[in-house]
């Protein structure tokens, strides 16, 4: 007897989605961007990769995020249900000149990439002392 | 008269056709087979001979933020994502989802509920649900009767 006639039926109804999840398309990670007095913090949801596979780059005023994501499962299996695609991440941001490209830190934890970009000294707010005369 | 009949080539009809085409492509009737509607988190489900695998992307969560239950042939994934609010900050962009979620999935075969395992690795939750012995494919030996 077939292990599950129902599964067989679902598989045959799924060719379009199975394809969609298998192509080598790239995905735009969702991000939050917040600014503080001395830094800009970019937080990106990039599940399923590793720190080694992530490439954070600043070039010509553009911050680019790239990450390789390996296919899951490793071996081709027909989806019983395929609701999200798996592929590399790609996203670019234009940076203002108030940020110091040499002063950037990034960490990856629980599938979330956090990038902290420090502002240039000139762009930080400062208090000017007013002398009474 | 200022009223015009909407003929089949009008933009509104073309839009409707586009929508039909889109939904026809992206919402095949598989969800009715399983008896649930799409929700959060999105799920990928596949199987091998021994197990059914369910995967969901839950970035920023740890296992203690997630509650998994298997009851009466249904897997439920429940949890909440709380995002840290940096202090004294101006928000420029907010795209990441936050809040609580609940998703149930009718399992397509009998599951050995006592041996379900789950792991969370870099924001990817994978639940491994062993099929109960009766649901596994079995090779039946065919004996030759004529001799």
Coordinates of C-alpha atoms in Angstrom, one line a residue:
Chain A
X1 CA 0.0 0.0 0.0
X2 CA 1.2 3.5 -0.6
X3 CA 2.4 5.2 2.6
X4 CA 0.0 8.0 2.1
X5 CA -2.2 8.4 -0.9
X6 CA -2.8 12.0 0.3
X7 CA 0.8 13.0 0.0
X8 CA 1.0 11.6 -3.5
X9 CA -1.9 13.7 -4.5
X10 CA -0.4 16.9 -3.0
X11 CA 2.9 16.4 -4.7
X12 CA 1.3 16.3 -8.1
X13 CA -0.5 19.5 -7.3
X14 CA 2.7 21.3 -6.5
X15 CA 5.0 21.6 -9.5
X16 CA 4.9 25.4 -9.8
X17 CA 5.9 26.0 -6.1
X18 CA 8.5 23.3 -6.1
X19 CA 10.2 25.1 -9.0
X20 CA 9.9 28.5 -7.3
X21 CA 11.8 27.3 -4.2
X22 CA 14.5 25.7 -6.2
X23 CA 15.7 28.4 -8.6
X24 CA 18.8 30.4 -7.8
X25 CA 17.0 33.7 -7.3
X26 CA 18.2 36.0 -4.6
X27 CA 16.2 37.5 -1.7
X28 CA 16.1 41.0 -0.2
X29 CA 16.4 40.7 3.6
X30 CA 14.0 42.7 5.7
X31 CA 15.9 45.5 7.6
X32 CA 15.5 48.0 10.4
X33 CA 17.6 51.1 10.3
X34 CA 18.0 53.4 13.4
X35 CA 20.2 56.3 14.0
X36 CA 21.7 57.5 17.2
X37 CA 23.8 60.5 18.0
X38 CA 27.1 58.8 17.1
X39 CA 26.1 55.8 14.9
X40 CA 23.7 54.2 12.5
X41 CA 22.5 50.6 13.2
X42 CA 21.4 48.4 10.3
X43 CA 19.7 45.1 11.4
X44 CA 18.9 42.5 8.8
X45 CA 17.0 39.3 9.0
X46 CA 19.2 36.8 7.2
X47 CA 18.3 33.3 8.5
X48 CA 20.1 30.2 7.3
X49 CA 23.6 31.4 6.5
X50 CA 26.9 31.7 8.5
X51 CA 29.2 34.6 9.4
X52 CA 31.8 33.2 7.0
X53 CA 29.3 33.3 4.1
X54 CA 28.3 36.9 4.7
X55 CA 30.0 39.7 2.8
X56 CA 29.5 43.3 4.1
X57 CA 31.2 45.9 2.0
X58 CA 31.4 49.6 1.7
X59 CA 32.4 50.9 -1.7
X60 CA 31.8 54.3 -3.3
X61 CA 29.3 55.3 -0.6
X62 CA 27.3 52.1 -0.9
X63 CA 26.9 49.6 1.8
X64 CA 26.3 46.2 0.3
X65 CA 25.1 43.1 2.0
X66 CA 25.6 39.7 0.4
X67 CA 25.3 36.2 1.8
X68 CA 25.3 32.7 0.4
X69 CA 22.6 30.4 1.5
X70 CA 22.9 26.7 0.9
X71 CA 19.9 24.8 -0.3
X72 CA 17.8 23.0 2.3
X73 CA 17.3 20.1 2.3
X74 CA 20.7 19.2 0.6
X75 CA 19.2 16.6 -1.6
X76 CA 16.3 17.4 -4.0
X77 CA 13.1 16.3 -2.3
X78 CA 9.6 17.1 -3.6
X79 CA 7.9 19.6 -1.4
X80 CA 4.8 18.6 0.4
X81 CA 4.5 22.3 1.0
X82 CA 6.8 25.0 -0.2
X83 CA 5.9 28.4 1.1
X84 CA 9.3 30.2 1.2
X85 CA 12.1 30.2 -1.3
X86 CA 15.7 29.6 -0.3
X87 CA 18.5 31.6 -2.0
X88 CA 21.3 34.1 -1.5
X89 CA 20.7 37.5 0.1
X90 CA 21.4 40.8 -1.6
X91 CA 20.7 44.3 -0.6
X92 CA 22.4 47.7 -1.1
X93 CA 22.1 51.0 0.7
X94 CA 23.5 54.4 -0.2
X95 CA 25.4 56.0 2.7
X96 CA 25.5 59.6 3.6
X97 CA 29.0 61.1 4.0
X98 CA 28.4 61.5 7.7
X99 CA 29.5 57.9 8.2
X100 CA 33.0 56.8 8.6
X101 CA 33.6 53.8 6.2
X102 CA 36.7 52.8 8.3
X103 CA 34.7 52.4 11.5
X104 CA 32.1 49.7 10.9
X105 CA 31.4 46.6 13.0
X106 CA 29.2 43.6 12.0
X107 CA 28.0 40.6 13.9
X108 CA 25.7 37.7 13.0
X109 CA 23.6 35.9 15.7
X110 CA 20.5 33.7 15.5
X111 CA 20.1 34.5 11.9
X112 CA 20.2 38.3 12.4
X113 CA 23.0 40.5 11.0
X114 CA 23.7 43.7 12.9
X115 CA 25.9 46.4 11.4
X116 CA 27.1 49.4 13.4
X117 CA 28.4 52.3 11.4
X118 CA 30.0 55.1 13.4
X119 CA 29.6 58.7 12.3
X120 CA 32.6 60.8 11.4
X121 CA 33.9 63.1 14.1
X122 CA 32.6 66.1 12.2
X123 CA 29.1 64.7 12.0
X124 CA 28.7 63.9 15.7
X125 CA 26.6 66.4 17.6
X126 CA 28.6 68.5 20.0
X127 CA 27.8 71.0 22.7
X128 CA 29.4 74.4 22.3
X129 CA 30.4 76.0 25.5
X130 CA 29.1 79.6 25.6
X131 CA 31.4 81.9 27.4
X132 CA 29.9 84.8 29.3
X133 CA 31.7 88.1 28.7
Chain B
X1 CA -23.7 59.9 -22.6
X2 CA -20.6 59.8 -20.4
X3 CA -20.9 56.2 -19.4
X4 CA -18.9 53.7 -21.3
X5 CA -19.3 50.1 -21.3
X6 CA -16.4 48.2 -19.9
X7 CA -15.4 46.0 -22.7
X8 CA -13.1 43.0 -22.3
X9 CA -10.0 44.9 -23.5
X10 CA -10.4 47.7 -20.9
X11 CA -7.6 48.0 -18.3
X12 CA -9.9 46.9 -15.5
X13 CA -10.6 43.6 -17.2
X14 CA -6.9 43.1 -18.0
X15 CA -6.1 43.7 -14.3
X16 CA -8.7 41.1 -13.3
X17 CA -7.2 38.6 -15.7
X18 CA -3.7 39.4 -14.3
X19 CA -5.0 38.8 -10.8
X20 CA -6.6 35.5 -11.8
X21 CA -3.4 34.5 -13.4
X22 CA -1.3 35.4 -10.4
X23 CA -3.5 33.7 -7.8
X24 CA -4.0 30.8 -10.1
X25 CA -0.2 30.3 -10.2
X26 CA 0.6 31.0 -6.6
X27 CA -2.3 29.6 -4.7
X28 CA -2.7 26.0 -6.0
X29 CA -5.3 24.0 -4.1
X30 CA -2.7 22.1 -2.0
X31 CA -3.5 24.2 1.0
X32 CA -7.0 22.8 1.0
X33 CA -5.6 19.3 0.9
X34 CA -3.9 19.9 4.2
X35 CA -6.7 22.0 5.6
X36 CA -4.9 25.2 6.6
X37 CA -4.5 28.7 5.2
X38 CA -1.1 30.4 4.8
X39 CA 0.1 32.3 7.8
X40 CA 3.3 33.2 9.7
X41 CA 5.8 31.7 9.8
X42 CA 5.9 30.4 6.2
X43 CA 6.6 26.6 6.2
X44 CA 8.5 24.3 3.9
X45 CA 7.5 20.7 4.4
X46 CA 9.1 17.6 2.9
X47 CA 9.5 13.9 3.8
X48 CA 11.7 10.9 3.4
X49 CA 10.8 7.3 4.1
X50 CA 11.2 7.7 7.9
X51 CA 10.4 11.3 8.7
X52 CA 8.3 14.4 7.8
X53 CA 10.4 17.6 8.0
X54 CA 9.0 21.0 8.7
X55 CA 11.1 24.1 8.4
X56 CA 10.4 27.7 9.3
X57 CA 12.5 30.9 9.3
X58 CA 12.5 32.5 12.7
X59 CA 15.4 34.9 12.8
X60 CA 16.3 36.5 16.1
X61 CA 14.5 33.8 18.2
X62 CA 15.9 31.3 20.6
X63 CA 14.4 27.9 21.4
X64 CA 12.9 29.4 24.6
X65 CA 10.9 31.8 22.5
X66 CA 9.2 29.0 20.7
X67 CA 6.6 26.5 21.8
X68 CA 6.0 23.3 19.8
X69 CA 3.2 20.9 20.3
X70 CA 2.1 17.8 18.5
X71 CA -1.4 16.8 19.3
X72 CA -4.0 14.8 17.4
X73 CA -2.1 14.8 14.2
X74 CA -1.5 18.5 14.3
X75 CA 1.8 20.4 14.8
X76 CA 1.5 23.8 16.4
X77 CA 4.3 26.4 16.3
X78 CA 3.8 29.2 18.7
X79 CA 6.0 32.1 19.8
X80 CA 6.8 35.7 20.0
X81 CA 9.5 37.9 18.6
X82 CA 10.4 40.9 20.7
X83 CA 12.8 43.3 19.2
X84 CA 15.1 45.5 21.3
X85 CA 14.3 49.1 21.0
X86 CA 17.6 51.1 21.0
X87 CA 17.4 54.0 23.3
X88 CA 17.6 57.6 22.0
X89 CA 17.3 56.5 18.4
X90 CA 15.5 57.8 15.3
X91 CA 13.9 55.1 13.3
X92 CA 14.6 55.3 9.6
X93 CA 13.2 52.0 8.4
X94 CA 11.2 49.3 10.1
X95 CA 10.6 46.2 8.0
X96 CA 11.2 43.3 10.4
X97 CA 8.1 41.7 11.8
X98 CA 7.5 41.7 15.5
X99 CA 4.8 40.3 17.8
X100 CA 3.4 36.9 18.6
X101 CA 2.5 34.2 16.1
X102 CA 0.7 30.8 16.0
X103 CA 0.7 28.4 13.2
X104 CA -0.9 24.9 13.0
X105 CA -0.3 22.3 10.5
X106 CA -2.3 19.1 9.9
X107 CA 0.2 16.3 9.5
X108 CA -0.4 14.3 6.5
X109 CA 0.6 10.9 8.0
X110 CA 0.6 9.3 11.5
X111 CA 3.5 10.6 13.5
X112 CA 5.4 9.0 16.4
X113 CA 4.7 12.0 18.7
X114 CA 7.1 10.8 21.4
X115 CA 10.1 11.1 19.2
X116 CA 9.6 14.5 17.6
X117 CA 12.8 16.6 17.7
X118 CA 13.5 20.2 16.8
X119 CA 16.6 22.3 16.3
X120 CA 17.0 26.0 15.7
X121 CA 20.1 27.0 13.8
X122 CA 20.9 30.6 12.8
X123 CA 17.2 31.5 12.7
X124 CA 16.0 28.4 10.9
X125 CA 13.7 26.0 12.9
X126 CA 13.7 22.4 11.7
X127 CA 11.2 20.0 13.2
X128 CA 11.8 16.3 12.5
X129 CA 8.6 14.2 12.9
X130 CA 9.2 10.4 12.7
X131 CA 6.5 8.6 10.9
X132 CA 4.7 6.0 12.9
X133 CA 5.7 2.5 11.8
X134 CA 2.3 2.0 10.1
X135 CA 2.9 5.1 8.0
X136 CA 6.3 4.0 6.7
X137 CA 6.6 2.5 3.3
X138 CA 7.1 -1.2 3.5
X139 CA 8.6 -3.6 1.0
X140 CA 6.4 -6.6 0.6
X141 CA 8.1 -9.7 -0.4
X142 CA 6.5 -11.4 -3.3
X143 CA 6.6 -15.2 -3.1
X144 CA 6.3 -17.3 -6.2
X145 CA 3.5 -19.7 -5.6
X146 CA 3.7 -21.8 -8.7
X147 CA 6.5 -24.4 -8.6

